[in-house]
Amino acid sequence: SRTFSGSMEAEVKRSTRTHSQELTCHVLAFALQVTLEKVLGITAPGNRALACDPRSGLVAYPAGCVVVLLNPRKNKQHHIFNSSRKAITTLAFSPDGKYVVTGESGHMPAVRVWEVSECIQVCELQEHKYGIACVAFSPNGKYIVSVGYQHDMVVNVWNWKKNVVVASNKVSSKVTAVSFSDDSSYFVTAGNRHVKFWYLDHAKTCKVNATVPLLGRSGLLGELRNNFFSDVACGRGRQAASTFCITSSGLLCEFNDRRLLDKWVELRVSATCLCVTDDFIFCGCSDGTVRAFSPANLHFLCTLPRPHCLGVDVASMVESRYPDTVAVTYDPANRWLSCVYNDHSVYVWDIRDLRDPRKAGKLYSALYHSSCVWSLEVREKGGGGKTCLPRGSFLSCSSDNTIRLWSIDGHSALHRNILSNDLQKVVYVDDNVTGLLDTESVSIAAGTEKAGSSVTEGQQVDQSRAGIRTLRVSPDGHHLASGDRTGILRIHDLDGMAEILNVQAHDSDILCLEFSKPDTGLQLLATAGRDRLIHVLDVGRDYSLVQTLDEHSSSITAVRFAGTVRMISCGADKSVYFRTAQQTGEGLEFTRTHHAVRKTTLYDMDVEPTGTYAAVGCQDRSIRIFNISNGKQKKLYKGSQGEDGTLIKVQIDPSGLFIATSCSDKNIGIFDLYSGECVATMFGHSEIITGLKFSNDCRHLITVSGDRYASPEPPAPTHSPPHLY
């Protein structure tokens, strides 16, 4: 590969160091270690992916291939990383709270046991082939049961400390829930027209080393045999002989010790999830409803408070439709009820006195994106004037048709709201609140999800949404430009987020936006998209059209301004175009000065702070460095440590010394921009990373992806644990 000349590299490094000596010191900490500070999102589709440890009060849920361990009272997170990079689909605490068991998706998935205190894996159990739907510890802590997806068709009982399957059998129905009896002698699975009791012969499983057949007996469903049983929980305490189920049609059912459907009550709303304790049955239902019943006689006790309404301004709430409850879990020691809703919000309710539900208080809440997060943006450094974007904040956009303003450190200049410590503002670009709901959770709640089709169908629905595709903040910090998947360009005033422009700029996806630098004396906005066109707009003249460029023959993946109004663009046609602005009699005009073609698709590009070089991320996992003034390639090196995948995004840090890359193998790398040496790698997302940005102080790298959450990752000394500190 080609290299920089020594004098050229030294010159650029000198100018960059004088640009910000303090920032350089912070970025060098990346050479030590990068740790995950906080995850802003959740990927729990139902009760099987939400658990609570009654001893510590920790709430566990998945976010991609990370398990988030949340302390709701302190709003602190710890994290467990699944090194297989496979999305976590289900989890459960051990009875003593010392361990968490997880199941994952993908080919040849594993059941993994993690020690909570150290966040390390202690056991890996691998027998399933096509994904794990449910896992549970037995109350005596000796066994783990795991149920595969419908096409896996296997129920396994593990003696996890010996790493052996002690009993196994096939199941032909779609299973969405599992629960162990209080005495660990049997467990119950529930799903589509399915409630089955599985019995463990302890004498046989203890004496025989080989796997024995697992004995199963179907529940006697009677006239309810055609229902979708969305959740199941075995009774506790005095009701240990009973088993409780709910149906998606809205029935709470009780089975007796002979597997007979003894009685049921109507919830009057569709139901999705269930939690049973010695004293209460909590039923999570549609429209944000959670109802409490007595396990002794199924008598109704109360209806708990509902969360925020869909489409709410986090600063001023109005009455409207509510999201559906998809998961509930109860902490009997603290009397906290944790709820997850299908707009990917999380609430923890303090319900110490259920006799008066008005006394129920909200201990914790968080609102997250419910669909693919496409892009993020931080405040431009060094912009003139007073910026409207608070310090320590960033913006994200999603297929859920929202733009959200987040605070990294929780000390935003904006007024804090009652719904989230991290989320400061939500901008809704569509009045249709259905786009705020997770399509996978909706299908599970309705009992209509087909085996093996949830991801595909969810993606198809996601594709049909308009969705905000890309963001860019103006250098002065007053305007926010966004482009959606239908080609509409929107301009919002960041002081209040009022929409000041809405125009059909492209025929399809707007893939990139770029404002010109303030030192050029011009105020320009470039928009580029899948229709192969670049529009140059004059910001100072109400975003009027200056010029349209149509030189690319395929989708344009990145456009950047540099130096004295130079424009560089790259795309799927494997070309990089270098243009320079000139004043003509008809006004400003960009003319092509150089054109470079490579043998690989060019997916993203960034320009280092001096405006001398552009770094391009390529399909062959290489980073190509181009000299902007002459269009020549000066350096090439690998931008990924792996041997698979494609570079999706590249981002140069504000000091100009390092470059962060995201690869389609779901890994993130940080490299020395000049030598190409890898100084840090990290992972955590279960889908491709669609955007990454450094904060202006270089203390955080923020990443977003198709798994619907954002994760700020700060540098830390090598001995620091992966949690917020």
XYZ file of C-alpha atoms in Angstrom:
725
model
C 0.000 0.000 0.000
C 1.070 3.562 -0.622
C 2.305 5.726 2.265
C 2.360 9.406 3.126
C 5.620 11.211 2.625
C 7.283 11.935 5.980
C 7.139 15.718 5.619
C 3.480 15.683 4.581
C 2.439 13.512 7.508
C 4.422 15.647 9.951
C 2.870 18.836 8.571
C -0.682 17.565 8.926
C -0.041 16.179 12.402
C 1.468 19.493 13.551
C -1.545 21.457 12.341
C -3.903 18.961 13.924
C -2.139 19.062 17.277
C -2.310 22.846 17.395
C -5.975 22.472 16.430
C -6.683 20.899 19.838
C -3.896 19.655 22.100
C -6.394 18.828 24.866
C -8.523 16.673 22.570
C -5.470 14.682 21.544
C -4.775 13.751 25.158
C -8.290 12.417 25.557
C -8.227 10.420 22.353
C -4.946 8.744 23.221
C -6.818 7.044 26.039
C -8.394 4.849 23.356
C -5.062 3.064 23.105
C -5.732 1.712 26.593
C -9.285 0.425 26.384
C -12.765 1.386 25.251
C -15.602 0.431 27.580
C -19.355 0.574 27.135
C -20.805 3.328 29.287
C -24.526 3.259 28.526
C -27.023 1.601 26.195
C -29.988 3.692 25.056
C -32.349 1.000 23.844
C -33.899 -2.404 24.427
C -34.592 -5.447 22.224
C -36.865 -7.495 24.503
C -39.786 -8.862 22.437
C -41.621 -10.252 25.457
C -41.524 -11.653 28.965
C -38.946 -14.254 28.011
C -36.386 -11.444 27.660
C -37.070 -9.502 30.868
C -36.010 -10.657 34.345
C -35.606 -9.237 37.830
C -33.361 -10.332 40.680
C -35.427 -9.910 43.888
C -32.305 -9.789 46.048
C -30.439 -6.969 44.335
C -33.323 -5.314 42.467
C -31.396 -5.508 39.191
C -33.525 -5.638 36.029
C -31.989 -7.560 33.115
C -32.927 -7.182 29.453
C -31.161 -7.618 26.091
C -29.941 -4.872 23.779
C -28.580 -6.604 20.704
C -25.836 -8.951 21.873
C -25.475 -7.161 25.215
C -27.320 -7.915 28.450
C -28.117 -4.687 30.291
C -28.212 -5.005 34.089
C -30.127 -1.940 35.248
C -30.273 -0.578 38.779
C -33.506 1.433 38.437
C -33.107 3.339 41.695
C -29.665 4.689 40.781
C -30.175 4.694 36.989
C -26.906 2.768 36.626
C -26.093 0.096 34.063
C -23.724 -2.870 34.002
C -23.227 -4.874 30.825
C -22.628 -8.480 29.827
C -21.191 -8.968 26.323
C -22.064 -11.982 24.211
C -18.753 -12.636 22.476
C -20.456 -14.736 19.772
C -21.973 -11.473 18.416
C -25.359 -13.241 18.193
C -28.478 -11.384 19.303
C -29.755 -12.387 22.738
C -33.355 -13.560 22.495
C -34.157 -14.674 26.041
C -32.725 -14.536 29.561
C -33.467 -15.403 33.192
C -31.906 -14.983 36.642
C -30.913 -17.934 38.807
C -32.915 -18.253 42.065
C -30.048 -16.848 44.125
C -29.427 -13.985 41.679
C -25.777 -14.927 41.184
C -26.174 -16.019 37.564
C -27.993 -15.043 34.384
C -28.773 -17.579 31.673
C -29.196 -16.366 28.081
C -30.319 -17.853 24.790
C -29.419 -16.468 21.385
C -30.455 -16.483 17.749
C -28.599 -17.692 14.679
C -27.136 -20.981 13.517
C -25.918 -23.324 16.290
C -26.880 -20.990 19.136
C -25.685 -21.544 22.685
C -27.261 -21.387 26.106
C -24.802 -19.354 28.168
C -24.569 -18.869 31.926
C -22.997 -15.656 33.227
C -21.819 -14.653 36.675
C -23.573 -11.375 37.466
C -20.986 -9.857 39.824
C -18.091 -10.214 37.370
C -20.138 -10.130 34.119
C -18.211 -13.149 32.844
C -19.319 -16.373 31.169
C -19.067 -19.500 33.331
C -20.799 -22.060 31.126
C -21.653 -22.630 27.449
C -24.283 -25.225 26.519
C -24.753 -26.018 22.835
C -27.320 -28.453 21.470
C -29.864 -26.287 19.627
C -29.464 -25.590 15.923
C -31.724 -22.709 14.872
C -32.260 -20.269 17.732
C -33.486 -20.365 21.330
C -36.914 -18.996 22.225
C -37.019 -19.450 26.029
C -34.736 -20.297 28.964
C -35.404 -20.725 32.686
C -33.623 -21.848 35.854
C -35.301 -24.409 38.086
C -36.109 -23.015 41.570
C -33.550 -25.383 43.128
C -30.889 -23.929 40.798
C -29.823 -27.350 39.506
C -31.415 -27.353 36.061
C -31.849 -25.045 33.106
C -34.569 -25.635 30.540
C -34.179 -24.253 27.013
C -36.770 -24.305 24.242
C -35.768 -23.840 20.613
C -37.588 -21.949 17.893
C -40.376 -23.796 16.144
C -38.121 -25.101 13.366
C -35.609 -26.224 16.030
C -38.388 -28.261 17.732
C -36.293 -29.244 20.778
C -36.839 -28.901 24.528
C -33.660 -29.539 26.546
C -33.164 -29.881 30.296
C -29.567 -29.187 31.329
C -27.584 -30.038 34.404
C -25.689 -26.865 33.697
C -22.860 -27.343 36.218
C -21.984 -30.660 34.540
C -22.643 -29.281 31.033
C -24.899 -32.187 30.069
C -28.432 -32.582 28.723
C -30.248 -34.816 31.212
C -33.591 -34.927 29.363
C -34.834 -33.884 25.945
C -37.847 -34.093 23.655
C -39.430 -32.580 20.567
C -42.131 -29.937 20.446
C -44.085 -29.221 17.277
C -45.825 -25.973 18.298
C -44.514 -22.444 18.455
C -43.470 -21.870 22.092
C -43.197 -18.355 23.535
C -42.956 -18.991 27.294
C -41.714 -21.496 29.899
C -42.077 -21.658 33.675
C -40.803 -24.077 36.354
C -42.971 -25.388 39.181
C -42.189 -24.278 42.720
C -40.735 -27.690 43.654
C -38.704 -28.071 40.391
C -40.478 -31.348 39.579
C -41.953 -30.130 36.284
C -42.128 -27.131 33.981
C -44.786 -25.812 31.611
C -44.439 -24.454 28.081
C -47.025 -22.279 26.335
C -47.522 -21.027 22.799
C -49.742 -21.368 19.763
C -52.607 -23.732 20.758
C -50.112 -25.203 23.185
C -49.913 -25.658 26.961
C -47.766 -28.645 27.935
C -46.532 -30.022 31.267
C -43.066 -31.639 31.234
C -42.108 -33.907 34.148
C -38.622 -34.565 35.513
C -37.979 -37.977 37.019
C -35.259 -36.925 39.466
C -34.202 -40.483 40.297
C -33.695 -41.328 36.638
C -31.972 -38.061 35.645
C -29.583 -38.293 38.586
C -28.526 -41.903 38.035
C -28.364 -42.104 34.251
C -25.501 -40.309 32.525
C -27.120 -40.421 29.083
C -29.944 -38.142 27.986
C -33.347 -39.620 28.812
C -36.656 -38.864 27.059
C -38.513 -35.955 28.609
C -42.054 -36.903 29.608
C -44.670 -34.400 28.408
C -48.435 -34.177 28.929
C -50.657 -31.625 27.224
C -52.901 -29.385 29.268
C -56.620 -30.103 28.914
C -57.700 -26.926 27.117
C -61.294 -27.772 26.319
C -63.071 -25.048 24.367
C -59.954 -22.837 24.542
C -57.837 -25.287 22.534
C -57.532 -22.935 19.526
C -56.173 -19.965 21.502
C -52.703 -18.482 21.368
C -51.290 -18.761 24.904
C -48.853 -15.885 25.019
C -47.398 -16.472 28.505
C -47.371 -18.963 31.387
C -46.343 -18.877 35.066
C -46.497 -21.626 37.665
C -48.048 -20.753 41.013
C -46.017 -19.953 44.085
C -46.569 -20.511 47.814
C -50.101 -21.622 48.653
C -50.966 -21.762 44.938
C -47.961 -23.906 43.984
C -50.233 -26.593 42.514
C -51.800 -24.156 40.031
C -50.512 -22.966 36.671
C -51.617 -19.646 35.182
C -51.749 -18.726 31.495
C -52.994 -15.798 29.446
C -54.271 -15.806 25.894
C -53.745 -13.127 23.287
C -57.552 -12.796 23.107
C -57.586 -11.591 26.723
C -58.255 -14.528 29.052
C -56.480 -15.266 32.341
C -56.632 -19.040 32.841
C -55.849 -21.330 35.783
C -54.889 -25.023 35.434
C -55.142 -27.295 38.457
C -52.713 -30.030 39.518
C -54.376 -32.466 37.082
C -53.592 -30.196 34.086
C -57.291 -29.369 33.797
C -58.362 -25.849 32.818
C -60.182 -25.091 36.053
C -61.325 -21.483 35.599
C -60.674 -18.314 33.691
C -61.566 -14.628 33.728
C -61.882 -12.086 30.933
C -59.389 -9.228 30.941
C -61.498 -7.276 28.392
C -58.313 -6.354 26.525
C -55.816 -8.425 24.560
C -53.015 -9.782 26.765
C -49.327 -10.385 26.139
C -47.436 -11.159 29.359
C -47.845 -12.541 32.862
C -46.056 -12.407 36.218
C -47.100 -14.484 39.255
C -45.924 -14.114 42.866
C -47.196 -15.487 46.189
C -49.730 -12.667 46.462
C -50.325 -11.234 42.998
C -50.899 -12.007 39.347
C -49.905 -9.173 37.014
C -51.259 -9.266 33.443
C -49.679 -7.027 30.816
C -52.254 -5.990 28.229
C -52.797 -3.748 25.241
C -53.065 0.062 25.462
C -50.557 0.258 28.306
C -52.802 -1.641 30.720
C -51.455 -3.795 33.574
C -54.082 -5.517 35.731
C -53.530 -7.214 39.094
C -55.446 -10.281 40.342
C -55.373 -12.535 43.381
C -53.831 -15.957 42.651
C -56.088 -17.587 45.274
C -59.366 -16.942 43.438
C -58.558 -14.823 40.334
C -60.389 -11.857 41.869
C -59.586 -8.528 40.263
C -57.537 -6.232 42.502
C -56.731 -3.102 40.516
C -55.454 -1.586 37.281
C -52.014 -0.003 37.520
C -51.067 3.382 36.049
C -50.378 3.541 32.328
C -47.178 4.929 30.775
C -46.843 7.915 28.450
C -49.155 8.100 25.455
C -47.841 7.538 21.930
C -46.674 10.646 20.127
C -46.239 12.548 23.369
C -43.960 15.526 23.667
C -41.758 14.521 26.582
C -42.059 18.077 27.872
C -45.883 18.391 27.640
C -48.041 15.264 27.838
C -51.499 15.033 26.230
C -54.079 12.233 26.295
C -53.894 9.806 23.376
C -53.328 6.159 22.489
C -50.993 4.132 24.696
C -48.385 1.501 23.792
C -49.113 -2.154 24.554
C -47.446 -3.903 27.480
C -45.211 -6.735 26.222
C -43.277 -7.812 29.348
C -43.695 -7.586 33.128
C -41.588 -8.813 36.037
C -42.043 -8.229 39.764
C -39.548 -7.657 42.572
C -41.358 -8.779 45.750
C -38.628 -7.515 48.074
C -38.808 -3.898 46.897
C -42.352 -4.231 45.480
C -41.304 -2.911 42.109
C -43.048 -3.926 38.905
C -40.914 -3.543 35.764
C -42.791 -3.189 32.475
C -41.655 -3.075 28.859
C -43.981 -1.643 26.208
C -44.045 -2.181 22.456
C -42.724 1.300 21.694
C -39.482 0.151 23.417
C -40.102 2.107 26.606
C -39.210 0.736 30.054
C -40.996 1.629 33.303
C -40.405 0.524 36.877
C -43.438 1.139 39.105
C -43.300 1.295 42.906
C -46.503 -0.489 43.961
C -46.215 -0.880 47.721
C -49.961 -0.441 48.284
C -52.075 -2.141 45.635
C -55.270 -1.396 47.535
C -55.030 2.129 46.189
C -53.431 2.136 42.684
C -53.324 5.921 42.796
C -50.463 5.556 45.263
C -48.395 3.661 42.708
C -45.389 5.770 41.778
C -42.937 5.711 38.902
C -39.469 4.817 40.114
C -37.789 4.790 36.699
C -38.678 5.221 33.032
C -36.866 5.416 29.708
C -38.048 5.892 26.112
C -36.092 4.432 23.210
C -36.318 4.105 19.431
C -38.631 1.286 18.367
C -37.109 0.664 14.941
C -33.813 0.824 13.051
C -31.667 3.823 14.042
C -30.186 5.161 10.811
C -28.024 8.113 11.746
C -26.821 10.359 14.544
C -25.358 13.813 14.804
C -23.438 15.879 17.352
C -22.949 19.624 17.522
C -20.397 20.992 15.062
C -17.249 22.197 16.801
C -16.193 25.776 16.389
C -19.407 27.081 14.816
C -20.024 30.790 15.087
C -22.767 32.260 17.256
C -24.636 30.699 20.133
C -25.624 27.116 19.390
C -29.067 25.774 20.270
C -27.793 22.225 20.747
C -26.864 21.653 24.405
C -23.388 20.593 25.364
C -22.976 16.856 25.909
C -25.931 15.965 23.684
C -26.529 14.223 20.372
C -29.370 13.585 17.933
C -30.543 10.308 16.404
C -33.103 9.429 13.746
C -34.964 6.221 13.049
C -37.431 4.326 10.898
C -39.962 5.006 13.672
C -40.293 8.494 12.110
C -38.769 10.336 15.051
C -35.725 12.500 15.671
C -34.572 12.313 19.285
C -32.281 14.573 21.291
C -30.256 12.751 23.946
C -28.013 13.884 26.764
C -24.852 11.824 27.266
C -24.070 12.919 30.808
C -27.573 13.669 32.088
C -26.729 17.326 32.741
C -28.279 18.936 29.678
C -28.976 22.635 29.560
C -32.579 21.823 28.623
C -35.240 21.376 31.276
C -35.370 17.806 32.521
C -38.603 15.910 31.963
C -40.472 13.315 33.979
C -40.234 10.514 31.403
C -36.508 10.038 30.802
C -33.178 11.095 32.254
C -31.456 10.632 28.893
C -34.056 11.698 26.323
C -34.518 15.466 26.128
C -36.786 15.937 23.111
C -38.700 13.927 20.508
C -39.595 15.334 17.079
C -42.380 13.418 15.327
C -42.336 13.846 11.556
C -45.500 11.781 11.028
C -48.864 12.000 12.776
C -49.366 8.234 12.443
C -48.430 6.843 15.867
C -48.450 3.257 14.537
C -44.924 3.865 13.282
C -43.801 4.173 16.908
C -44.642 0.518 17.630
C -42.300 -2.450 17.277
C -43.856 -4.620 14.566
C -42.374 -7.808 16.030
C -43.918 -7.152 19.447
C -47.267 -6.351 17.804
C -47.311 -9.681 15.930
C -46.407 -11.638 19.060
C -49.120 -9.906 21.072
C -51.707 -10.696 18.432
C -50.590 -14.303 18.154
C -50.174 -13.934 14.394
C -46.396 -14.251 14.119
C -45.432 -17.096 11.813
C -42.542 -19.384 12.507
C -39.302 -18.184 11.003
C -40.915 -15.078 9.529
C -40.817 -12.507 12.308
C -37.600 -10.867 11.178
C -38.516 -10.849 7.499
C -42.016 -9.510 8.064
C -40.728 -6.927 10.498
C -38.180 -5.745 7.954
C -40.872 -5.525 5.271
C -43.034 -3.343 7.495
C -39.953 -1.306 8.367
C -39.224 -0.833 4.664
C -42.736 0.524 4.103
C -42.265 3.327 6.624
C -40.966 6.697 5.501
C -38.356 6.826 8.257
C -35.650 9.451 8.769
C -32.505 8.288 6.977
C -29.866 10.920 7.715
C -29.194 14.023 9.838
C -26.879 17.014 9.778
C -26.582 20.023 12.111
C -25.613 23.378 10.599
C -22.222 24.784 11.685
C -23.863 27.592 13.664
C -25.941 25.038 15.551
C -29.293 26.638 14.695
C -30.658 24.353 11.967
C -31.114 20.600 11.730
C -31.400 19.076 8.256
C -32.942 15.611 7.867
C -33.713 13.424 4.875
C -36.159 10.548 4.814
C -36.603 7.418 2.716
C -39.134 9.024 0.381
C -36.758 11.855 -0.578
C -38.255 14.599 1.601
C -35.814 17.164 2.989
C -36.823 18.773 6.282
C -35.198 21.697 8.066
C -35.910 22.176 11.769
C -35.015 25.168 13.910
C -33.091 23.640 16.804
C -34.453 26.340 19.102
C -37.794 24.638 19.731
C -37.547 22.085 16.891
C -40.112 23.881 14.704
C -40.151 22.695 11.072
C -39.220 25.579 8.769
C -38.846 23.688 5.464
C -40.387 20.558 3.967
C -39.579 19.856 0.321
C -39.458 16.812 -1.987
C -35.765 17.018 -2.848
C -35.158 13.501 -4.241
C -37.134 10.654 -5.763
C -36.096 8.127 -3.096
C -33.812 7.806 -0.052
C -31.741 10.825 0.917
C -28.521 9.083 1.945
C -26.310 12.002 2.946
C -26.424 15.686 3.887
C -23.549 18.129 4.344
C -23.266 21.818 5.305
C -20.334 23.864 4.052
C -17.750 25.039 6.575
C -18.200 28.538 8.085
C -14.661 29.683 7.185
C -15.519 29.557 3.465
C -17.858 32.542 3.757
C -20.628 30.542 2.048
C -23.688 28.876 3.520
C -24.433 25.779 1.460
C -26.229 22.498 2.020
C -25.563 19.494 -0.219
C -28.109 16.692 -0.398
C -27.442 13.380 -2.164
C -29.412 10.206 -2.521
C -30.238 6.953 -4.161
C -31.460 8.780 -7.290
C -27.780 9.572 -8.147
C -28.277 13.353 -7.837
C -26.538 15.969 -5.684
C -28.454 19.171 -4.975
C -26.559 22.219 -3.696
C -28.796 24.624 -1.755
C -28.163 28.171 -0.529
C -28.911 28.260 3.202
C -28.885 32.051 3.325
C -31.597 32.265 0.660
C -34.144 29.962 2.284
C -32.431 26.853 0.901
C -32.979 27.809 -2.711
C -31.413 25.570 -5.368
C -27.938 26.608 -6.546
C -26.947 23.616 -8.684
C -27.787 19.977 -9.402
C -24.958 17.540 -10.183
C -25.673 14.244 -11.950
C -22.229 12.761 -12.638
C -22.651 9.620 -10.511
C -24.150 6.570 -12.202
C -25.343 4.869 -8.989
C -26.369 5.668 -5.422
C -24.307 8.378 -3.727
C -23.147 7.193 -0.317
C -21.285 10.277 0.954
C -20.734 13.929 0.098
C -18.392 16.284 1.960
C -17.200 19.886 1.779
C -13.539 20.746 2.417
C -11.136 23.676 2.262
C -11.994 26.638 0.037
C -15.350 25.214 -1.023
C -14.262 21.910 -2.454
C -16.814 19.133 -2.709
C -15.995 15.424 -2.670
C -18.535 12.671 -3.270
C -18.365 8.896 -3.561
C -20.851 6.168 -4.311
C -21.802 2.683 -5.330
C -20.463 3.360 -8.838
C -16.957 2.990 -7.287
C -16.105 6.595 -8.144
C -14.819 9.565 -6.166
C -15.495 12.992 -7.670
C -13.514 16.071 -6.616
C -15.083 19.440 -7.424
C -14.204 23.097 -6.834
C -16.634 26.015 -6.539
C -16.249 28.965 -8.900
C -18.152 32.216 -9.236
C -19.632 32.665 -12.701
C -21.920 35.206 -14.239
C -24.864 33.018 -13.307
C -23.677 32.514 -9.719
C -21.824 29.797 -7.846
C -20.975 26.668 -9.805
C -19.126 23.466 -8.892
C -16.922 22.028 -11.639
C -15.167 18.676 -11.623
C -11.404 18.835 -11.145
C -10.546 15.153 -10.530
C -12.192 11.772 -10.839
C -10.889 8.564 -9.238
C -12.289 5.081 -9.895
C -11.573 2.009 -7.803
C -12.504 -1.665 -8.145
C -14.718 -1.707 -5.053
C -17.869 0.030 -3.834
C -17.252 3.106 -1.676
C -19.640 3.225 1.275
C -18.666 6.229 3.384
C -16.209 9.096 3.602
C -14.958 11.676 6.075
C -12.566 14.629 5.831
C -9.909 15.279 8.474
C -10.039 18.679 10.265
C -7.409 20.453 8.124
C -9.379 19.693 4.948
C -6.324 18.176 3.252
C -7.260 14.496 3.105
C -10.413 12.430 2.743
C -10.736 8.903 4.154
C -13.036 6.521 2.283
C -14.457 3.270 3.692
C -14.707 0.549 1.043
C -16.410 -2.750 0.369
C -13.091 -4.621 0.521
C -12.687 -3.488 4.182
C -9.950 -1.033 3.239
C -9.600 2.634 4.117
C -8.321 4.692 1.199
C -6.816 8.121 1.910
C -7.098 10.676 -0.908
C -5.363 14.028 -1.292
C -8.277 16.399 -1.905
C -6.276 18.982 -3.879
C -5.028 16.580 -6.591
C -7.398 13.607 -6.226
C -4.578 11.088 -5.780
C -4.673 8.162 -3.395
C -1.925 8.531 -0.793
C -2.492 5.560 1.472
C -4.416 2.301 1.801
C -4.793 0.057 4.852
C -7.268 -2.385 6.332
C -10.069 -0.797 8.356
C -11.216 -3.998 10.009
C -9.482 -6.696 12.018
C -11.799 -9.390 10.669
C -11.644 -11.264 7.394
C -15.342 -10.924 6.569
C -17.732 -8.117 5.853
C -17.708 -4.604 4.439
C -16.808 -1.214 5.894
C -20.111 0.599 6.347
C -19.139 3.823 8.136
C -15.950 5.794 8.832
C -15.559 8.750 11.184
C -12.458 10.836 11.944
C -12.229 12.177 15.486
C -12.120 15.979 16.067
C -8.377 15.899 16.784
C -7.734 14.378 13.361
C -5.468 11.618 14.628
C -7.808 8.622 14.744
C -10.521 7.114 12.592
C -13.387 4.899 13.776
C -14.868 2.287 11.446
C -17.904 0.033 11.520
C -17.917 -3.230 9.618
C -20.838 -5.365 8.495
C -19.467 -8.131 10.750
C -20.828 -5.901 13.608
C -17.383 -4.954 14.894
C -16.134 -1.424 15.532
C -12.486 -0.448 15.235
C -10.430 2.638 16.027
C -7.264 3.123 13.953
C -4.425 5.586 13.807
C -5.365 7.679 10.788
C -1.807 7.914 9.475
C -0.188 4.592 10.300
C -3.295 2.400 10.025
C -2.476 0.743 13.366
C -5.508 -0.605 15.213
C -5.661 0.905 18.711
C -9.045 -0.455 19.903
C -11.832 -2.814 18.863
C -15.282 -3.273 20.345
C -18.624 -4.943 19.735
C -22.119 -5.041 21.227
C -24.577 -4.442 18.397
C -26.368 -7.442 16.899
C -27.036 -5.749 13.539
C -24.860 -3.629 11.253
C -23.761 -0.295 12.697
C -25.494 2.417 10.664
C -23.811 5.434 12.225
C -20.974 6.460 14.547
C -19.796 9.819 15.855
C -17.148 11.125 18.224
C -18.232 13.697 20.770
C -16.424 17.013 20.388
C -14.399 16.458 23.557
C -13.348 13.006 22.242
C -14.513 11.373 25.459
C -17.233 9.343 23.782
C -17.787 7.369 20.628
C -21.521 6.971 19.987
C -22.761 4.181 17.725
C -26.239 3.338 16.401
C -27.483 0.367 14.438
C -30.388 -1.631 13.061
C -30.936 -3.229 16.470
C -32.566 0.030 17.604
C -30.299 1.337 20.286
C -27.404 3.721 20.763
C -24.352 3.049 22.889
C -21.901 5.744 24.018
C -18.536 4.097 24.578
C -15.993 6.087 26.613
C -12.265 5.504 26.960
C -11.174 4.051 30.289
C -8.078 2.593 31.960
C -7.514 -1.105 31.365
C -8.646 -2.084 34.873
C -12.020 -0.332 34.675
C -15.156 -2.520 34.491
C -17.645 -1.936 31.641
C -20.144 0.262 33.418
C -21.050 3.898 33.912
C -18.742 5.622 36.370
